[in-house]
Structure formats: C-alpha cells, structure tokens
Short mmCIF file of C-alpha atoms and ligand atoms in Angstrom, two decimals:
data_model
loop_
_atom_site.label_atom_id
_atom_site.label_comp_id
_atom_site.label_asym_id
_atom_site.label_seq_id
_atom_site.Cartn_x
_atom_site.Cartn_y
_atom_site.Cartn_z
CA MET A 20 81.76 113.62 88.26
CA GLY A 21 82.78 116.37 85.88
CA LEU A 22 82.76 115.71 82.06
CA LEU A 23 85.47 117.24 79.98
CA SER A 24 84.33 117.81 76.53
CA PRO A 25 86.95 118.98 74.07
CA LEU A 26 84.66 122.28 73.71
CA ASN A 27 84.85 122.69 77.45
CA SER A 28 88.60 122.45 77.59
CA LEU A 29 89.11 124.98 74.93
CA LEU A 30 86.77 127.51 76.43
CA PHE A 31 87.68 127.04 80.07
CA HIS A 32 91.43 126.08 80.18
CA THR A 33 91.26 124.80 83.75
CA MET A 34 94.52 124.52 85.89
CA TYR A 35 93.52 121.54 87.94
CA ASP A 36 95.11 121.15 91.52
CA VAL A 37 96.22 117.75 90.39
CA ALA A 38 96.46 115.49 87.21
CA ILE A 39 96.43 111.86 88.08
CA ILE A 40 97.68 109.88 85.04
CA GLY A 41 96.28 106.33 84.91
CA LEU A 42 92.91 104.53 85.44
CA GLY A 43 93.97 101.61 87.59
CA CYS A 44 94.02 100.66 91.34
CA ALA A 45 96.53 103.45 92.33
CA ALA A 46 94.93 106.21 90.28
CA TYR A 47 91.31 105.53 91.47
CA THR A 48 92.42 105.58 95.05
CA ALA A 49 94.51 108.58 94.76
CA ALA A 50 91.43 110.37 93.08
CA ILE A 51 89.23 109.43 96.06
CA TYR A 52 91.68 110.97 98.29
CA THR A 53 92.22 114.16 96.26
CA ALA A 54 88.64 114.67 95.86
CA ARG A 55 87.93 114.35 99.57
CA TYR A 56 90.79 116.90 100.14
CA LYS A 57 88.64 119.08 97.81
CA LEU A 58 91.31 119.26 95.07
CA THR A 59 90.19 119.69 91.69
CA THR A 60 91.38 116.55 90.12
CA LEU A 61 91.89 115.24 86.56
CA LEU A 62 91.86 111.70 86.31
CA VAL A 63 93.17 110.68 82.98
CA GLY A 64 94.15 107.32 81.51
CA GLU A 65 94.10 105.15 78.48
CA SER A 66 92.72 101.85 79.75
CA GLU A 67 89.97 101.68 82.54
CA GLY A 68 90.79 99.51 85.30
CA GLY A 69 94.41 98.92 84.11
CA MET A 70 96.05 95.73 84.91
CA GLY A 71 93.44 94.88 87.50
CA MET A 72 91.23 94.04 84.60
CA THR A 73 93.21 90.72 84.07
CA ALA A 74 93.24 89.43 87.56
CA ALA A 75 90.68 86.54 87.30
CA GLU A 76 90.51 85.84 90.88
CA VAL A 77 91.59 88.14 93.71
CA GLY A 78 91.71 86.42 97.21
CA ASN A 79 93.92 88.96 98.98
CA TRP A 80 91.95 92.30 98.67
CA PRO A 81 91.13 92.92 102.36
CA GLY A 82 87.43 92.76 103.02
CA ASP A 83 86.71 90.58 100.07
CA GLN A 84 87.44 86.80 100.53
CA GLU A 85 87.21 86.57 96.73
CA VAL A 86 86.56 89.00 93.92
CA THR A 87 87.41 89.24 90.31
CA GLY A 88 89.65 92.02 89.12
CA PRO A 89 87.23 93.57 86.97
CA ASP A 90 84.57 93.78 89.64
CA LEU A 91 86.91 95.21 92.09
CA MET A 92 88.18 97.84 89.53
CA GLU A 93 84.47 98.64 88.76
CA ARG A 94 83.88 99.49 92.35
CA PHE A 95 87.06 101.59 92.64
CA LYS A 96 86.07 103.52 89.54
CA ASN A 97 82.51 104.17 90.61
CA HIS A 98 83.81 105.44 93.97
CA ALA A 99 86.28 107.79 92.49
CA LEU A 100 84.01 109.13 89.84
CA SER A 101 81.20 109.79 92.41
CA PHE A 102 83.04 113.04 93.45
CA ASP A 103 82.14 116.38 91.86
CA ASP A 104 85.78 117.46 91.84
CA VAL A 105 86.91 114.57 89.73
CA THR A 106 87.04 115.07 85.97
CA HIS A 107 87.36 111.87 84.17
CA THR A 108 88.98 111.55 80.75
CA ILE A 109 89.83 108.58 78.76
CA ALA A 110 93.01 109.52 76.67
CA ARG A 111 96.50 108.46 76.14
CA VAL A 112 98.89 111.01 77.37
CA GLU A 113 101.83 111.57 75.05
CA LYS A 114 103.70 114.45 76.49
CA ALA A 115 104.28 115.76 80.09
CA GLU A 116 106.14 119.24 80.42
CA LYS A 117 106.79 121.72 83.00
CA MET A 118 105.04 125.15 82.66
CA GLU A 119 104.84 128.34 84.72
CA GLY A 120 102.87 127.22 88.05
CA GLY A 121 102.63 123.48 86.93
CA PHE A 122 102.60 121.07 84.34
CA ARG A 123 100.94 120.59 80.87
CA LEU A 124 99.79 117.21 79.57
CA THR A 125 99.39 116.56 75.83
CA TYR A 126 97.08 113.84 74.67
CA GLN A 127 97.35 111.65 71.63
CA SER A 128 94.55 113.78 70.10
CA GLY A 129 96.53 116.86 70.50
CA GLU A 130 94.36 118.28 73.26
CA THR A 131 96.09 119.55 76.33
CA ALA A 132 95.39 119.86 80.17
CA GLU A 133 97.31 121.71 82.97
CA ALA A 134 97.59 120.93 86.67
CA LYS A 135 99.75 122.38 89.52
CA THR A 136 100.77 118.86 90.57
CA LEU A 137 100.96 115.33 88.91
CA ILE A 138 100.51 111.89 90.20
CA PHE A 139 102.04 109.22 87.87
CA ALA A 140 100.00 106.01 88.30
CA THR A 141 100.86 104.58 84.81
CA GLY A 142 101.45 100.89 86.04
CA SER A 143 103.44 98.82 83.69
CA ASN A 144 103.38 96.85 80.45
CA LYS A 145 103.86 93.17 79.83
CA ARG A 146 107.39 92.18 79.05
CA HIS A 147 108.02 90.41 75.73
CA LEU A 148 110.48 87.57 75.25
CA GLY A 149 111.88 88.93 71.93
CA ILE A 150 112.18 85.46 70.28
CA PRO A 151 111.62 84.54 66.55
CA GLY A 152 108.05 84.09 65.83
CA GLU A 153 106.61 85.94 68.99
CA GLU A 154 105.77 89.02 67.07
CA GLU A 155 104.53 87.16 63.94
CA PHE A 156 102.17 85.03 65.75
CA SER A 157 101.03 87.72 68.39
CA GLY A 158 97.20 87.53 68.39
CA LYS A 159 97.47 84.19 66.35
CA GLY A 160 98.08 82.09 69.36
CA VAL A 161 100.66 84.10 71.26
CA SER A 162 98.93 86.09 74.06
CA TYR A 163 100.35 88.12 76.95
CA CYS A 164 97.32 87.54 79.28
CA ALA A 165 96.59 84.14 80.29
CA THR A 166 93.55 85.05 82.37
CA CYS A 167 92.02 87.23 79.39
CA ASP A 168 92.62 84.83 76.42
CA GLY A 169 92.78 81.41 78.35
CA PHE A 170 89.12 80.57 77.66
CA PHE A 171 89.48 80.58 73.98
CA TYR A 172 91.54 77.36 74.27
CA LYS A 173 88.78 74.92 75.47
CA GLY A 174 90.02 71.44 74.97
CA LYS A 175 93.24 72.57 73.38
CA THR A 176 96.95 72.36 74.42
CA VAL A 177 98.64 75.36 75.42
CA ALA A 178 102.06 76.56 77.08
CA VAL A 179 102.52 79.20 79.55
CA ALA A 180 105.98 80.66 80.10
CA GLY A 181 107.04 82.39 83.39
CA GLY A 182 107.43 81.54 87.09
CA GLY A 183 105.71 84.39 89.02
CA ASP A 184 102.24 84.84 90.03
CA SER A 185 100.76 85.91 86.75
CA ALA A 186 102.23 82.76 84.96
CA VAL A 187 101.25 80.31 87.76
CA GLU A 188 97.80 81.88 88.23
CA GLY A 189 97.31 81.90 84.40
CA ALA A 190 98.21 78.15 84.02
CA ALA A 191 95.70 77.30 86.81
CA ILE A 192 93.07 79.34 85.12
CA ILE A 193 93.60 77.87 81.72
CA ALA A 194 93.77 74.52 83.06
CA GLN A 195 90.09 74.67 83.92
CA VAL A 196 89.21 74.67 80.25
CA ALA A 197 92.35 73.48 78.13
CA ALA A 198 93.06 69.77 77.78
CA LYS A 199 96.65 70.25 78.63
CA VAL A 200 98.82 72.92 79.98
CA TYR A 201 102.68 73.07 79.92
CA LEU A 202 103.96 75.49 82.53
CA ILE A 203 107.52 76.45 81.52
CA HIS A 204 110.01 78.20 83.79
CA ARG A 205 113.60 78.78 83.06
CA ARG A 206 114.57 78.11 86.69
CA ASP A 207 113.96 74.84 88.71
CA ALA A 208 111.42 76.42 91.09
CA PHE A 209 108.51 79.06 90.97
CA ARG A 210 108.62 82.21 92.76
CA ALA A 211 104.87 82.60 92.81
CA GLU A 212 102.71 82.60 95.85
CA PRO A 213 102.52 79.18 97.49
CA PHE A 214 98.79 79.54 97.13
CA TRP A 215 99.03 79.44 93.34
CA ILE A 216 101.76 76.77 93.27
CA ASP A 217 99.52 74.45 95.41
CA ARG A 218 96.82 74.99 92.93
CA VAL A 219 98.79 74.12 89.90
CA GLN A 220 100.40 71.07 91.62
CA SER A 221 96.82 69.82 92.08
CA LYS A 222 95.88 69.86 88.41
CA GLU A 223 96.50 66.84 86.64
CA ASN A 224 96.34 68.36 83.24
CA ILE A 225 99.32 70.69 84.06
CA GLU A 226 102.96 69.44 83.26
CA PHE A 227 105.83 71.30 84.55
CA VAL A 228 108.72 72.05 82.13
CA LEU A 229 111.35 73.46 84.43
CA SER A 230 114.90 74.61 83.67
CA ARG A 231 113.90 75.17 80.12
CA GLU A 232 113.44 78.27 77.94
CA VAL A 233 111.28 78.82 74.91
CA VAL A 234 113.54 80.04 72.07
CA GLU A 235 111.18 80.00 69.17
CA VAL A 236 107.42 80.31 68.26
CA LEU A 237 106.63 78.01 65.21
CA GLY A 238 103.40 78.19 63.25
CA ASP A 239 101.72 78.26 59.94
CA GLY A 240 99.31 81.27 60.18
CA LYS A 241 98.68 80.47 63.78
CA VAL A 242 100.76 78.94 66.39
CA THR A 243 101.51 75.20 66.12
CA ALA A 244 104.59 74.54 68.30
CA ILE A 245 107.31 76.09 70.41
CA ARG A 246 110.82 75.25 70.46
CA LEU A 247 112.79 74.82 73.77
CA ASN A 248 116.43 75.50 74.38
CA GLU A 249 116.83 71.90 75.70
CA PRO A 250 114.81 68.79 75.01
CA PHE A 251 111.90 67.79 77.24
CA ASN A 252 110.87 64.19 77.12
CA GLY A 253 113.15 63.57 74.11
CA SER A 254 112.16 66.51 71.92
CA ASP A 255 113.02 70.17 71.76
CA THR A 256 109.59 70.98 70.39
CA LEU A 257 106.13 70.98 72.11
CA ALA A 258 103.13 71.00 69.86
CA VAL A 259 100.66 73.66 71.18
CA ASP A 260 97.76 75.68 70.04
CA GLY A 261 98.49 78.61 72.19
CA PHE A 262 101.48 80.18 73.81
CA PHE A 263 100.98 82.54 76.79
CA ILE A 264 104.00 84.83 77.88
CA GLU A 265 103.85 85.90 81.48
CA VAL A 266 107.37 86.81 82.11
CA GLY A 267 106.88 89.97 84.10
CA THR A 268 106.35 93.57 83.30
CA ILE A 269 108.26 96.77 82.39
CA PRO A 270 107.25 100.02 84.32
CA ALA A 271 105.52 102.65 82.10
CA VAL A 272 107.88 105.38 82.98
CA ALA A 273 108.12 107.34 79.59
CA LEU A 274 106.13 110.40 80.77
CA ALA A 275 108.00 110.58 84.06
CA GLU A 276 111.15 110.43 82.20
CA GLN A 277 110.15 113.39 79.99
CA LEU A 278 110.02 115.43 83.12
CA GLY A 279 113.51 114.19 84.36
CA CYS A 280 112.20 111.96 87.13
CA THR A 281 114.92 109.93 88.60
CA LEU A 282 114.47 106.21 88.05
CA ASP A 283 115.73 103.38 90.36
CA ALA A 284 118.05 100.55 89.51
CA LYS A 285 115.11 98.48 88.40
CA GLY A 286 113.79 101.34 86.02
CA HIS A 287 110.85 102.19 88.29
CA VAL A 288 110.20 105.88 89.24
CA ALA A 289 112.25 106.61 92.33
CA VAL A 290 109.94 107.85 95.11
CA GLY A 291 110.48 108.75 98.66
CA ALA A 292 108.37 107.76 101.77
CA ASN A 293 105.83 110.44 100.66
CA MET A 294 105.66 108.99 97.05
CA GLY A 295 107.36 112.29 95.85
CA THR A 296 109.69 111.79 92.91
CA SER A 297 112.88 113.81 92.31
CA VAL A 298 110.91 116.65 90.53
CA PRO A 299 109.04 118.96 93.02
CA GLY A 300 105.18 118.69 92.50
CA VAL A 301 105.48 115.34 90.78
CA PHE A 302 104.33 112.20 92.67
CA GLY A 303 103.93 108.49 91.81
CA ALA A 304 101.89 105.51 92.85
CA GLY A 305 101.38 101.92 92.15
CA ASP A 306 103.47 99.60 89.94
CA VAL A 307 105.20 102.19 88.14
CA THR A 308 107.14 103.45 91.36
CA SER A 309 109.94 101.98 93.45
CA GLY A 310 107.57 102.03 96.48
CA SER A 311 106.51 99.11 98.67
CA ASN A 312 109.76 97.28 98.05
CA HIS A 313 108.49 96.76 94.48
CA PHE A 314 105.82 94.42 95.76
CA GLU A 315 103.15 95.06 92.91
CA GLN A 316 99.78 94.25 94.46
CA PHE A 317 96.34 95.95 94.67
CA ALA A 318 96.80 96.74 98.19
CA THR A 319 100.23 98.35 97.80
CA ALA A 320 99.00 100.26 94.77
CA ALA A 321 96.01 101.57 96.63
CA GLY A 322 98.13 102.50 99.81
CA GLU A 323 100.67 104.40 97.54
CA GLY A 324 97.81 106.20 95.86
CA CYS A 325 96.53 107.26 99.23
CA VAL A 326 99.93 108.41 100.30
CA ALA A 327 100.57 110.34 97.11
CA ALA A 328 97.28 112.18 97.34
CA ASN A 329 98.03 113.17 100.95
CA SER A 330 101.44 114.42 99.84
CA VAL A 331 99.94 116.48 96.90
CA PHE A 332 97.62 118.16 99.53
CA SER A 333 100.55 119.02 101.84
CA TYR A 334 102.50 120.26 98.98
CA LEU A 335 99.69 122.51 97.69
CA GLN A 336 99.14 123.80 101.25
CA SER A 337 102.68 124.66 101.73
CA ARG A 338 102.83 126.80 98.41
CA HIS A 339 100.06 129.06 99.76
C1 FAD B 420 97.19 88.42 85.77
C2 FAD B 420 97.23 89.12 86.95
C3 FAD B 420 96.85 88.84 88.22
C4 FAD B 420 96.93 89.59 89.35
N1 FAD B 420 96.40 89.27 90.54
C5 FAD B 420 96.46 90.03 91.72
C6 FAD B 420 96.03 89.58 92.91
O1 FAD B 420 95.37 88.51 93.05
N2 FAD B 420 96.10 90.33 93.90
C7 FAD B 420 96.95 91.54 93.91
O2 FAD B 420 96.94 92.33 94.99
N3 FAD B 420 97.31 91.89 92.79
C8 FAD B 420 97.26 91.16 91.76
N4 FAD B 420 97.89 91.55 90.40
C9 FAD B 420 98.74 92.87 90.49
C10 FAD B 420 97.71 94.10 90.37
O3 FAD B 420 96.82 93.85 89.28
C11 FAD B 420 98.66 95.24 90.15
O4 FAD B 420 99.57 95.41 91.15
C12 FAD B 420 97.75 96.65 90.01
O5 FAD B 420 96.62 96.46 89.28
C13 FAD B 420 98.50 97.76 89.78
O6 FAD B 420 97.68 99.05 89.59
P1 FAD B 420 98.34 100.25 89.04
O7 FAD B 420 97.37 101.21 89.27
O8 FAD B 420 99.61 100.58 89.70
O9 FAD B 420 98.74 100.09 87.49
P2 FAD B 420 97.75 99.56 86.63
O10 FAD B 420 96.49 98.87 86.77
O11 FAD B 420 98.54 99.07 85.48
O12 FAD B 420 97.19 101.05 85.80
C14 FAD B 420 97.96 101.80 84.94
C15 FAD B 420 97.11 102.90 84.23
O13 FAD B 420 97.92 103.74 83.59
C16 FAD B 420 97.37 103.93 82.19
N5 FAD B 420 98.36 104.62 81.48
C17 FAD B 420 99.68 104.06 81.35
N6 FAD B 420 100.37 105.01 80.42
C18 FAD B 420 99.48 105.83 80.17
C19 FAD B 420 99.64 107.02 79.23
N7 FAD B 420 100.66 107.35 78.58
N8 FAD B 420 98.56 107.83 79.02
C20 FAD B 420 97.43 107.55 79.72
N9 FAD B 420 97.25 106.50 80.72
C21 FAD B 420 98.37 105.60 80.73
C22 FAD B 420 96.94 102.70 81.73
O14 FAD B 420 96.04 102.76 80.77
C23 FAD B 420 96.28 102.12 83.15
O15 FAD B 420 94.97 102.70 83.17
C24 FAD B 420 97.89 90.76 89.33
C25 FAD B 420 98.19 91.18 88.07
C26 FAD B 420 98.21 90.42 87.01
C27 FAD B 420 98.76 90.81 85.70
#
C-alpha cells in the first residue's frame, strides 16, 4: 500500500493510471482488479466501508453464510490495500474536471490529484422525508440508520418508516432490543426480500402500520411522537422514543455531473455493459450507476467494480 502524504503529493505530482472515488464494496473490488492489472491506482473516499458498514447481517454474500457488513468491508479493504500499486487516501472529493491527458480531482482540503481515467464508485445517500420536525430532531431521536442506532433504544418504543430491505431489516434488528417497533409503510405490502418479511412477521413486538405516511415528527428537545396522515387504532399520533427513516437512497452523482456524465431516468450515472459512462475515460461502479438493473447489492457492486476495472485496463491499452 502506498501512502500519500501532502508533502509527497506536492513534490511528486503523480498522474495515476486510474483514480477510484469511493471506499465501499464497488471501489475496493475495482482497486483489487486494477492493481492486479499493474495500474497505478488512487483509491480515494470519504467514509471507509461505505454503506456496507450499516448492514448488520449479510446472508447473501457468496461464500459466507452469514457475515456482518463491517467485517465484510474490513476484508475487502485489507485485500485492496495489500497491493503496492494502490495508494489509499481518505478525503472528500469536491471537484472533478477534465485536464490534458486525464482528469484532476480536488479534495475538500484543496489538495489535488490527477489520473488518466476515473471510476466513480460514490454510492448513494439516505433519502430524507422532508417533513416538519425531521431536521430539528435529527440526531435527537430521528435517525437514518436503523442498524447503526437501533441499539440505543433498548426497552423503548420506536417507529421505522419504509418498505424496502433497509426498513424491514432495520425493524427486525431493533426489535431484538426495543420493547415495541412500529413498521410504517405507505403501501399495503412490503417490497423487501421475503427472508426479511418472514423475520418481521415472526416478531411479536413489531406492529405493522400499513397504508399510512408519517407527516410530522413531534418532540420537546427530543422525539416524543410522530403524526400520521390517517389515524391508526383511533389516533393520528404514535408515541415513540425514536424514529428511523429508511425510505431509500439518492445516488451520489455530483462529481459525475461536473464532468457532464449522462444520468438515467432514475438519476443514476448511466453506464453501458462495460461500465463506461458517456464521458470517455470515465467509468462507474456500484449503487451510483444504472448498472445491474438498479439491483443495489454487495454482489452487484463488486461485479460492477470488476467490470469497470477491466474496462479501464482495455481503455488505457487502446490509447498506447
Ligand atoms: C442497512 C443496509 C443493509 C444492507 N444489507 C445488504 C445485504 O444484506 N446484502 C447485500 O448484498 N446488500 C446489502 N445492502 C446494500 C449494500 O450495502 C450496497 O449495495 C453496497 O454497499 C454499495 O456499495 P458501493 O460501493 O456501490 O457504495 P457505498 O458503499 O455507498 O460506497 C460509496 C463510497 O463513496 C464515497 N463517496 C461518496 N461521495 C464521495 C465524495 N464526494 N468524495 C469522496 N468519497 C465519496 C463514500 O464515502 C463511500 O466510501 C444493504 C444496505 C443497507 C443500507
């Protein structure tokens, strides 16, 4: 593993073969492949492990019947950083621009890095509901990560909003410690994996609140209740100590947009079968892209990272 100190980067302004932006499943996988292709690789991202760090229980990573997200990401990271050709930097990238022979990245610190090609593996951010009280009580009972913060609610009553995997898994995990969990979904059926639906259905302390939306978070210094758009069991408020919002994600496309990469109708970076974007020399991998039919999983993110790395290798070879 190479270390990029600010002094080094000033003295030797390396033009990497590839800069991979992200430190999640897709990015680590791409780095393993680019390193094995002997490409000098800059692996730069803000949060180590990415979204994978919030997966409490992973039962579908091939080869591991059960593993936690953090353990899996630690193994990915150690593998990626075991190569001399991989330079690992923890930084937020604020700007991506085209330059002669490649691309320039500017970090939040003002430092810059240059690479002949880019792989965006920037994942996504949690979607907010945008309702009154949400921002005011964020961190004071409102959370966007049920599996991260659920354990603070031992013996308490909480609500989880959402109908996908994150919400249903989150409710199941919190129900292990909380006294009562309301699982609130605006539709009348969940779209989560049947595995997780079975799990929540078997928990006596989870109550489903279907065909309802949360319209306001109420509190006094911290969350005390949530208001629904329609009454449930005769009341439009539910008294809760915590409210977990797990209503999907928004792809982190800001940097790709700066370079003019085309987005698809769902706002993801549009990629072809080779994970190439609309901008030559720029590739994408993982949750941020339109790839894998928008099926956002560890296995698909890893697969896309692998394909993107192979495409970078072909692209660089074709330019020689
Ligand atoms: C609660 C939960 C449970 C899950 N459980 C499972 C499961 O059981 N099985 C499964 O297959 N999948 C699961 N998933 C989905 C899986 O976690 C994701 O599909 C996968 O982690 C996506 O990886 P990624 O590399 O594309 O993105 P991410 O892991 O989101 O990584 C994105 C990276 O980009 C970085 N980044 C973004 N913008 C910038 C910037 N401007 N500058 C620098 N760095 C930046 C971030 O810091 C991060 O390091 C789960 C997801 C959640 C939320």
